[in-house]
XYZ file of C-alpha atoms in Angstrom:
132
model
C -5.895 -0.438 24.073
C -3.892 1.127 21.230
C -4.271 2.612 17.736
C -2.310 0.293 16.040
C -4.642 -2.153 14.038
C -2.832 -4.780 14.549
C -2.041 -4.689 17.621
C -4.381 -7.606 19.276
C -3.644 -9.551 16.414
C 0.158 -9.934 17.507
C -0.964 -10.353 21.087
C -2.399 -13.075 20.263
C -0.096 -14.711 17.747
C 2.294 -13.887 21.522
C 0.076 -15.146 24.124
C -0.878 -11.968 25.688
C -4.597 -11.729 24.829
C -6.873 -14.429 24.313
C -8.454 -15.100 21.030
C -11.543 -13.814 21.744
C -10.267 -10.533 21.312
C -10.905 -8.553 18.495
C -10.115 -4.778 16.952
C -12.878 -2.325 17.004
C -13.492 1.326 15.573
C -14.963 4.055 17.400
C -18.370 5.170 16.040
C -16.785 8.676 15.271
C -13.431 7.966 13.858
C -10.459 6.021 14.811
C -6.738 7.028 15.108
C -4.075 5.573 12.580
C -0.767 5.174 13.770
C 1.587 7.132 10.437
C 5.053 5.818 10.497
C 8.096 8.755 9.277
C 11.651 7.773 7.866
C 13.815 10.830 8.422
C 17.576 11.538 7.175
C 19.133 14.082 9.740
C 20.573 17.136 7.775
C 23.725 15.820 9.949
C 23.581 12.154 9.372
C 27.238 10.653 8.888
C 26.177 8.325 5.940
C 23.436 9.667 3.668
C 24.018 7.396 1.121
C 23.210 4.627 3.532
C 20.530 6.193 5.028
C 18.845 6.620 1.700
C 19.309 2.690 0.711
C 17.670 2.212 4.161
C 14.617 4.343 3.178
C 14.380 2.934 0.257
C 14.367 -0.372 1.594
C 11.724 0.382 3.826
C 9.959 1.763 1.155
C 10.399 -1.852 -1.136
C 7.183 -3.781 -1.537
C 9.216 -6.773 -0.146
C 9.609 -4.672 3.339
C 6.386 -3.265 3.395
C 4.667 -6.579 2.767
C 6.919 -8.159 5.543
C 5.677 -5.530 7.606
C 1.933 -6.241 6.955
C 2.231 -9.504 8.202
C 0.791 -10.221 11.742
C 3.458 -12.681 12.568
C 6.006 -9.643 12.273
C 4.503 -6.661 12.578
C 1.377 -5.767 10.882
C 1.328 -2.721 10.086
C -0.299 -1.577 6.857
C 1.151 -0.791 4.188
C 2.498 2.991 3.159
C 2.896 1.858 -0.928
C -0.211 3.161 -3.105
C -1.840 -0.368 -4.043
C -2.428 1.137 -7.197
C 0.744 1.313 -8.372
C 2.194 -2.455 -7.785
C 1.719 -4.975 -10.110
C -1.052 -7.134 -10.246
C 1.137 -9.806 -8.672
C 2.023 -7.552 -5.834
C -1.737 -6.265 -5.415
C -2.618 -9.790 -4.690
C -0.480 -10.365 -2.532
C -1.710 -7.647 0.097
C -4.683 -8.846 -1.005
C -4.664 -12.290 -0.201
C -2.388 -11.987 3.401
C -4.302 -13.016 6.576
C -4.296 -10.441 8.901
C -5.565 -12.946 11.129
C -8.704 -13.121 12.985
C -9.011 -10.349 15.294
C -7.836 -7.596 12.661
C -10.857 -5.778 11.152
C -10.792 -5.695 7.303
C -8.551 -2.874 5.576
C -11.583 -1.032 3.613
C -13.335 -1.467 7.293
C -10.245 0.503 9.270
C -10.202 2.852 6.364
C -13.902 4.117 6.679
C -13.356 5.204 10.080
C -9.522 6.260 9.999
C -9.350 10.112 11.074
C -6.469 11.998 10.472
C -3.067 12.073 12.236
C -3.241 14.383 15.532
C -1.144 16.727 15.529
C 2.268 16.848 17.641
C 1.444 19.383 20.125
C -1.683 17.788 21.024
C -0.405 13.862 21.428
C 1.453 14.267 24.649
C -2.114 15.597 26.420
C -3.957 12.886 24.449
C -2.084 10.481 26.036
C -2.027 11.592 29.151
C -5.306 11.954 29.631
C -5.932 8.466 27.968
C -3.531 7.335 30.102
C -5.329 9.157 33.483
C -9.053 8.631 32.533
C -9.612 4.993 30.647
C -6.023 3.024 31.304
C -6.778 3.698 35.177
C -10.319 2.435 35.273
C-alpha cells in the first residue's frame, strides 16, 4: 500500500499486481504524495539547476510524468493556465484502469503531513498494517 495514486497502476503495467487491483480512498481523507525541486544555496551550477527546474516544471515534463507507463504522477501545473490544447491533453490521458479519477483523488486528498510527524507515520504503518 502507498500514497502515490498511481502506484498500482504501474504495478500492473510491470507485472507486480494483478489487474484486479484497483486504488482506493480512505473514507476520511487520503494522503498525496507533494514532490519539491530545491537549488542548494551551495549548488556548483545554479544556472543549470534552474534550467533543470524549469524543465521539470514544462508541460512537456509534467505531462510525461502523468503518464502511467512512466510515472504517473499528477501534475503540479495549474490546469487553468495551459492552453486549451494542453488542457486536453491531461484531459484525455488514460491513467489506466486501476487509477481512480483525478476530481475523485481530489475530494478526498488531505493535506501534506508534516516532516516531524512522517518518520512515526511510517513506522507505525510500517509496524501495525505492513506486518499483518
Amino acid at each position: 500500500m502507498t500514497y502515490h495514486q498511481a502506484h498500482a497502476q504501474n504495478a500492473i503495467l510491470t507485472g507486480q499486481y494483478k489487474e484486479s487491483v484497483r486504488t482506493i480512498v480512505m473514507r476520511d481523507g487520503s494522503i498525496y504524495n507533494t514532490h519539491f525541486t530545491a537549488i542548494p544555496f551551495n549548488a556548483p551550477n545554479k544556472p543549470g539547476a534552474l534550467v533543470t527546474a524549469n524543465f521539470l516544471l514544462s508541460f512537456e515534463a509534467q505531462y510525461s510524468k502523468n503518464d502511467p507507463a512512466n510515472w504517473g504522477d499528477f501534475t503540479v501545473l495549474d490546469l487553468n493556465r495551459l492552453s486549451r490544447e494542453e488542457r486536453e491533453l491531461f484531459k484525455t490521458l488514460d491513467l489506466g484502469q486501476a487509477t481512480l479519477p483525478v476530481d475523485v483523488l481530489a475530494q478526498h486528498a488531505v493535506p501534506e503531513i508534516r516532516a516531524e510527524y512522517l518518520e512515526a507515520l511510517e513506522k507505525g504503518w510500517e509496524e501495525h498494517v505492513l506486518r499483518q
